[in-house]
């Protein structure tokens, strides 16, 4: 699938390749395989040995990288317009021809372990990983993305290569291009690069492990010395991106925590959780998020507590605030603020060529919308009643998972 | 780069507007010379306390009302204190530029700085400092600064400051710093995105035109930071799996004519995990770290010039040795022509790619304006980057990155062996 958008304000083109493979395609014993594979795609092909195209892209000042999520693995390059062909050459070549040698697999294994160890230094990661694990009993979303350290250590070259050959193919990818040219021309160039590649004959059916309904609250407590401030996280079962409530739930996240600019940000301070927890001195920071996902995932809220504040007190306020949204309509002036933030943030992101392409790919790959304009229209159409309905459907005690991070004394 | 429309208000505020057609949003950067460089000697953290308190209500509106107005625009904004300036960075829809600038002007010019709000910011800051105590990045950064900068130097502590200063700061001190440092003199305002030069100039004039002019001293006189030997500090942070490592040196002012060569040297050495030598060897060849990068700060003083790595404790010693070995090769003149060419090409190419976002454009213009790099900077700069020679890189590395005189800070789990 090819998709192109025009963006004429700078002489650059951003190319994104979205593969339908991520943490959800893994089984216990191979968790982290999609992410490991993402690293291996930077290790060269027969035509372009390792470092060859890296250096070429560096010469062009390219912004390029990759990421893996539960649903997808994604690669992108933003390059000067004149270098678009190089980006296409890189991506089309590595779609089917990556080497993935035994030697490079071994060399990269320690890098990935190091990446995971970096995350482990962060108490929010440790708690989030545990909470995601208890929130799912069947669906592979519970495994996360990076995989366990032990399984990263056990990953084999042959396993990675077989995963690669199965999922990296034109019939399992979205290619999204945004940039300084006619969309037809951008598509034509992309089609010439990817159109002749061999499809995968082994895609099989998408993973099916429907998560059964949850019938009671689940709780997890992480005790570690690696953090000083307590954290409370609440996770509620949330619908998939294609659900008709997805836009209203996105608005719900903004009503709760604004469009975040980080803990020192000046914006989002009129949001409900900021007022109820930060302004009252209970929390140093709050957040709420809803991700557009292929399968039902989670609506997450979290608070980093001020020193000395009790978890239970913050959890109670969080639950109360969510409950209010489930029962009462947001006031007209609050709704106007939420709506404005929601729509403005769409414009902010898509005014950058790289992120316009990302947003488009995200909407297409999850099925949330058929275009950025379509998603904007869905957000613009959200009503106060829909926000209340969405909250009432989400914030139910029996489908809640609660996580506490409890700082401990020096464990050394 | 689109045309930069420059003007100076009667009060000295410098304005640079870069209209970008087809964009719905506009980025705003307001830099006031109220960063660490301008803090009272021995009071690290005052600038940030002032900046954060400025976001908590004005003479006209309390904190909640100001925040509601900002959110009603759908704008995003933050106010950060850096080495040189306190920078208000914001983005709004093009039609809201005038309203956004009015809100920023209110916070900057007439903040309430009420006692209760100072207390609120103090509490938030102390919470963050407590969190930082077990954050390996924050611990290594603080330890490194203490090794490099003498007592009283503005960069001896990070911008968040010292807990003791945060605890003891009085509302009167906060108000005094605001009065002395937050002024139009030396301030730069950049607007880039979906607006016109005329509309932006009018909006800025309405918001800041009657900000009274008040001269203030531009440069302080701080002792030079020098490293006579290699200095090392290892900080144990319990219950962590990875060590954060900083190897670094005091850098050079952005206004120093050698700064362009320093940027090229930085790129050859370690700026990019993939395109630079240190990252290539440490991550790509040896698999010792997930991230390796170096950065050189831009300020009027000797901002940190540091290499950062996240490394398993078992590999810390080796990663440091390799990082220094790669540096020794540079100071010995062992620089492949292609490595130098890639570094220069990358820095020049990045200038074009940065044009993709209004925030990227605004950031480039702000640096040029803040450090008086000249109206023709964007024409000259690519040429100047390309003109940097191998000899200049070697000379810059020898002058600023001596491999035998560095400061090393490591924070994380216990190391298996002492560092030499």
Coordinates of N, CA, C and O in Angstrom, one line a residue, chain B residues 97-194:
Chain B
X97 N -1.8 34.0 17.2 CA -0.5 34.6 17.6 C -0.6 35.8 18.5 O 0.1 35.9 19.5
X98 N -1.5 36.7 18.1 CA -1.6 37.9 18.9 C -2.0 37.6 20.4 O -1.4 38.1 21.3
X99 N -2.9 36.7 20.5 CA -3.4 36.3 21.9 C -2.3 35.6 22.6 O -2.1 35.8 23.9
X100 N -1.6 34.7 22.0 CA -0.5 34.0 22.6 C 0.6 34.9 23.1 O 1.0 34.9 24.3
X101 N 1.0 35.9 22.2 CA 2.0 36.8 22.6 C 1.6 37.7 23.8 O 2.4 38.0 24.7
X102 N 0.3 38.0 23.8 CA -0.2 38.8 25.0 C -0.1 38.0 26.3 O 0.3 38.6 27.3
X103 N -0.4 36.7 26.2 CA -0.3 35.9 27.4 C 1.2 35.8 27.9 O 1.5 35.8 29.1
X104 N 2.0 35.6 26.9 CA 3.5 35.4 27.2 C 4.0 36.8 27.8 O 4.7 36.8 28.8
X105 N 3.6 37.9 27.2 CA 4.0 39.2 27.7 C 3.6 39.4 29.1 O 4.3 39.9 30.0
X106 N 2.3 39.0 29.4 CA 1.8 39.1 30.7 C 2.6 38.4 31.8 O 3.0 38.9 32.8
X107 N 3.0 37.1 31.4 CA 3.8 36.3 32.4 C 5.2 36.8 32.5 O 5.7 36.8 33.6
X108 N 5.7 37.3 31.4 CA 7.1 37.8 31.5 C 7.2 39.2 32.2 O 8.1 39.4 33.0
X109 N 6.3 40.0 31.8 CA 6.5 41.4 32.3 C 5.8 41.7 33.7 O 6.3 42.4 34.5
X110 N 4.7 41.1 33.9 CA 4.0 41.4 35.1 C 3.5 40.1 35.9 O 2.4 40.0 36.2
X111 N 4.5 39.2 36.1 CA 4.1 38.1 36.9 C 3.8 38.5 38.4 O 4.3 39.4 38.9
X112 N 2.8 37.7 39.0 CA 2.5 38.1 40.4 C 3.6 37.8 41.3 O 3.9 38.5 42.3
X113 N 4.3 36.6 41.1 CA 5.4 36.2 42.0 C 4.9 36.2 43.4 O 5.6 36.6 44.3
X114 N 3.7 35.7 43.6 CA 3.1 35.7 45.0 C 3.8 34.7 45.9 O 4.3 33.7 45.4
X115 N 3.8 35.0 47.2 CA 4.4 34.1 48.1 C 3.9 32.7 48.0 O 4.7 31.7 48.0
X116 N 2.6 32.5 47.9 CA 2.1 31.1 47.8 C 2.5 30.4 46.6 O 2.8 29.2 46.6
X117 N 2.7 31.2 45.5 CA 3.1 30.5 44.3 C 4.6 30.2 44.3 O 5.1 29.2 43.8
X118 N 5.4 31.0 45.0 CA 6.8 30.7 45.2 C 6.9 29.3 46.0 O 7.7 28.4 45.7
X119 N 6.1 29.2 47.0 CA 6.0 28.0 47.8 C 5.7 26.8 46.9 O 6.2 25.7 47.1
X120 N 4.7 27.0 46.1 CA 4.3 25.9 45.2 C 5.4 25.4 44.3 O 5.7 24.2 44.2
X121 N 6.1 26.4 43.7 CA 7.2 26.0 42.8 C 8.3 25.4 43.6 O 9.0 24.5 43.2
X122 N 8.6 25.9 44.8 CA 9.6 25.3 45.7 C 9.3 23.8 45.9 O 10.2 23.0 45.8
X123 N 8.1 23.5 46.2 CA 7.7 22.1 46.5 C 7.9 21.3 45.3 O 8.4 20.1 45.4
X124 N 7.5 21.7 44.1 CA 7.6 21.0 42.9 C 9.1 20.8 42.6 O 9.5 19.7 42.2
X125 N 9.9 21.8 42.8 CA 11.3 21.7 42.5 C 12.0 20.7 43.4 O 12.9 19.9 43.0
X126 N 11.7 20.8 44.7 CA 12.3 19.9 45.7 C 11.9 18.4 45.3 O 12.7 17.5 45.5
X127 N 10.7 18.2 44.9 CA 10.3 16.9 44.5 C 11.1 16.4 43.3 O 11.6 15.2 43.3
X128 N 11.3 17.2 42.4 CA 12.1 16.9 41.2 C 13.6 16.6 41.6 O 14.2 15.6 41.1
X129 N 14.1 17.4 42.5 CA 15.5 17.2 43.0 C 15.6 15.8 43.7 O 16.6 15.1 43.6
X130 N 14.5 15.5 44.4 CA 14.5 14.2 45.1 C 14.5 13.1 44.1 O 15.2 12.1 44.3
X131 N 13.7 13.2 43.1 CA 13.6 12.2 42.0 C 15.0 12.1 41.4 O 15.5 11.0 41.1
X132 N 15.6 13.2 41.1 CA 17.0 13.2 40.5 C 18.0 12.5 41.3 O 19.0 12.0 40.7
X133 N 17.8 12.3 42.6 CA 18.8 11.7 43.4 C 19.1 10.2 43.0 O 20.1 9.6 43.2
X134 N 18.1 9.6 42.4 CA 18.2 8.2 41.9 C 18.1 8.1 40.4 O 17.7 7.0 39.9
X135 N 18.3 9.2 39.8 CA 18.3 9.2 38.3 C 19.8 9.2 37.8 O 20.5 10.2 38.1
X136 N 20.2 8.2 37.2 CA 21.6 8.1 36.9 C 22.1 9.2 36.0 O 23.2 9.7 36.1
X137 N 21.3 9.6 35.1 CA 21.7 10.7 34.2 C 21.9 12.0 35.0 O 22.8 12.8 34.8
X138 N 20.9 12.3 35.9 CA 21.0 13.5 36.7 C 22.2 13.5 37.6 O 22.9 14.5 37.8
X139 N 22.4 12.3 38.2 CA 23.5 12.2 39.2 C 24.9 12.3 38.5 O 25.7 13.0 39.0
X140 N 25.0 11.7 37.3 CA 26.3 11.8 36.6 C 26.5 13.3 36.1 O 27.6 13.8 36.2
X141 N 25.4 13.9 35.7 CA 25.6 15.3 35.2 C 26.0 16.2 36.4 O 27.0 17.0 36.2
X142 N 25.4 16.1 37.5 CA 25.8 16.9 38.7 C 27.2 16.6 39.1 O 28.0 17.6 39.4
X143 N 27.6 15.3 39.2 CA 28.9 15.0 39.6 C 30.0 15.6 38.6 O 31.0 16.1 39.0
X144 N 29.7 15.5 37.3 CA 30.6 16.0 36.3 C 30.8 17.5 36.5 O 31.9 18.0 36.4
X145 N 29.7 18.2 36.6 CA 29.8 19.7 36.8 C 30.7 20.0 38.0 O 31.5 21.0 37.9
X146 N 30.5 19.3 39.1 CA 31.3 19.6 40.3 C 32.8 19.3 40.0 O 33.7 20.0 40.6
X147 N 33.1 18.4 39.2 CA 34.5 18.1 38.9 C 35.2 19.2 38.0 O 36.3 19.5 38.2
X148 N 34.4 19.9 37.2 CA 34.9 20.7 36.2 C 34.9 22.2 36.6 O 35.9 23.0 36.3
X149 N 33.8 22.7 37.2 CA 33.6 24.1 37.3 C 34.0 24.5 38.8 O 33.5 23.8 39.7
X150 N 34.7 25.6 39.0 CA 35.0 26.1 40.3 C 33.8 26.6 41.1 O 32.8 26.9 40.5
X151 N 33.9 26.6 42.4 CA 32.9 27.1 43.2 C 32.5 28.6 42.7 O 33.4 29.4 42.5
X152 N 31.2 28.8 42.6 CA 30.7 30.1 42.2 C 30.5 30.2 40.7 O 29.9 31.2 40.3
X153 N 31.0 29.2 40.0 CA 30.8 29.3 38.5 C 29.3 28.9 38.2 O 28.8 28.0 38.8
X154 N 28.7 29.6 37.3 CA 27.3 29.4 37.1 C 26.9 28.0 36.5 O 25.8 27.6 36.6
X155 N 27.9 27.3 36.0 CA 27.6 26.0 35.4 C 28.0 24.9 36.4 O 28.0 23.7 36.0
X156 N 28.4 25.2 37.6 CA 28.8 24.2 38.5 C 27.6 23.3 38.9 O 27.8 22.1 39.3
X157 N 26.4 23.8 38.8 CA 25.2 23.0 39.1 C 24.3 23.0 37.9 O 24.4 23.9 37.1
X158 N 23.5 22.0 37.8 CA 22.5 22.0 36.6 C 21.5 23.2 36.9 O 21.4 23.7 38.0
X159 N 20.7 23.5 35.8 CA 19.8 24.6 35.9 C 18.8 24.5 37.1 O 18.4 25.5 37.6
X160 N 18.5 23.3 37.4 CA 17.5 23.1 38.5 C 18.1 23.6 39.8 O 17.4 23.9 40.8
X161 N 19.4 23.6 39.9 CA 20.0 24.2 41.1 C 20.3 23.3 42.2 O 20.2 22.0 42.0
X162 N 20.7 23.8 43.3 CA 21.0 23.1 44.5 C 19.8 23.1 45.5 O 19.2 24.1 45.6
X163 N 19.6 21.9 46.1 CA 18.5 21.8 47.0 C 18.5 22.9 48.1 O 17.5 23.5 48.5
X164 N 19.7 23.2 48.6 CA 19.9 24.2 49.7 C 19.4 25.6 49.2 O 18.7 26.3 49.9
X165 N 19.7 25.9 48.0 CA 19.3 27.2 47.4 C 17.8 27.2 47.2 O 17.1 28.2 47.5
X166 N 17.3 26.1 46.7 CA 15.8 26.1 46.5 C 15.1 26.2 47.8 O 14.1 26.9 47.9
X167 N 15.6 25.6 48.8 CA 14.9 25.6 50.2 C 15.0 27.0 50.7 O 14.1 27.5 51.4
X168 N 16.1 27.7 50.5 CA 16.3 29.0 51.2 C 15.9 30.2 50.4 O 15.9 31.3 51.0
X169 N 15.6 30.0 49.1 CA 15.2 31.2 48.3 C 13.9 31.9 48.9 O 12.9 31.2 49.2
X170 N 14.0 33.2 49.0 CA 12.8 33.9 49.6 C 12.1 34.5 48.4 O 12.6 34.8 47.3
X171 N 10.8 34.8 48.6 CA 10.0 35.5 47.6 C 10.7 36.8 47.2 O 10.7 37.2 46.1
X172 N 11.3 37.5 48.2 CA 12.0 38.8 47.9 C 13.1 38.5 46.9 O 13.4 39.3 46.0
X173 N 13.9 37.4 47.1 CA 15.0 37.1 46.2 C 14.5 36.8 44.8 O 15.1 37.2 43.8
X174 N 13.4 36.1 44.7 CA 12.7 35.8 43.4 C 12.3 37.0 42.7 O 12.6 37.2 41.5
X175 N 11.7 37.9 43.5 CA 11.3 39.2 42.8 C 12.4 40.0 42.4 O 12.4 40.7 41.3
X176 N 13.5 40.0 43.2 CA 14.7 40.8 42.9 C 15.3 40.3 41.6 O 15.7 41.1 40.7
X177 N 15.4 39.0 41.4 CA 16.0 38.5 40.2 C 15.2 38.8 39.0 O 15.7 39.1 37.9
X178 N 13.9 38.7 39.2 CA 13.0 39.0 38.1 C 13.2 40.5 37.6 O 13.3 40.8 36.5
X179 N 13.3 41.3 38.6 CA 13.5 42.8 38.3 C 14.8 43.0 37.6 O 14.9 43.8 36.7
X180 N 15.8 42.3 38.0 CA 17.1 42.6 37.4 C 17.4 41.9 36.1 O 18.0 42.5 35.2
X181 N 16.9 40.7 36.0 CA 17.3 39.9 34.8 C 16.2 39.9 33.7 O 16.6 39.7 32.5
X182 N 15.0 40.0 34.0 CA 14.0 39.8 33.0 C 13.7 41.2 32.4 O 12.9 42.0 32.9
X183 N 14.4 41.4 31.3 CA 14.4 42.8 30.7 C 14.5 42.6 29.1 O 14.9 41.6 28.6
X184 N 14.0 43.7 28.5 CA 14.0 43.6 27.0 C 15.4 43.7 26.5 O 15.7 43.3 25.4
X185 N 16.3 44.3 27.2 CA 17.7 44.5 26.8 C 18.3 43.1 26.6 O 18.4 42.3 27.6
X186 N 18.8 42.8 25.4 CA 19.4 41.5 25.2 C 18.4 40.4 24.8 O 18.8 39.3 24.5
X187 N 17.1 40.7 24.9 CA 16.1 39.7 24.7 C 15.9 39.6 23.1 O 16.0 40.5 22.4
X188 N 15.5 38.4 22.7 CA 15.3 38.1 21.3 C 14.0 37.3 21.2 O 13.7 36.4 21.9
X189 N 13.1 37.8 20.2 CA 11.9 37.1 20.0 C 11.9 36.6 18.6 O 12.1 37.4 17.6
X190 N 11.6 35.3 18.4 CA 11.6 34.7 17.0 C 10.2 34.2 16.8 O 9.7 33.5 17.7
X191 N 9.6 34.5 15.6 CA 8.3 33.9 15.2 C 8.5 33.2 13.9 O 9.1 33.9 13.0
X192 N 8.2 32.0 13.8 CA 8.3 31.3 12.5 C 7.1 30.4 12.2 O 6.6 29.7 13.1
X193 N 6.6 30.5 11.0 CA 5.5 29.7 10.7 C 4.4 30.4 9.9 O 4.6 31.3 9.1
X194 N 3.1 30.0 10.2 CA 2.0 30.5 9.4 C 1.5 31.9 9.8 O 0.5 32.1 10.3

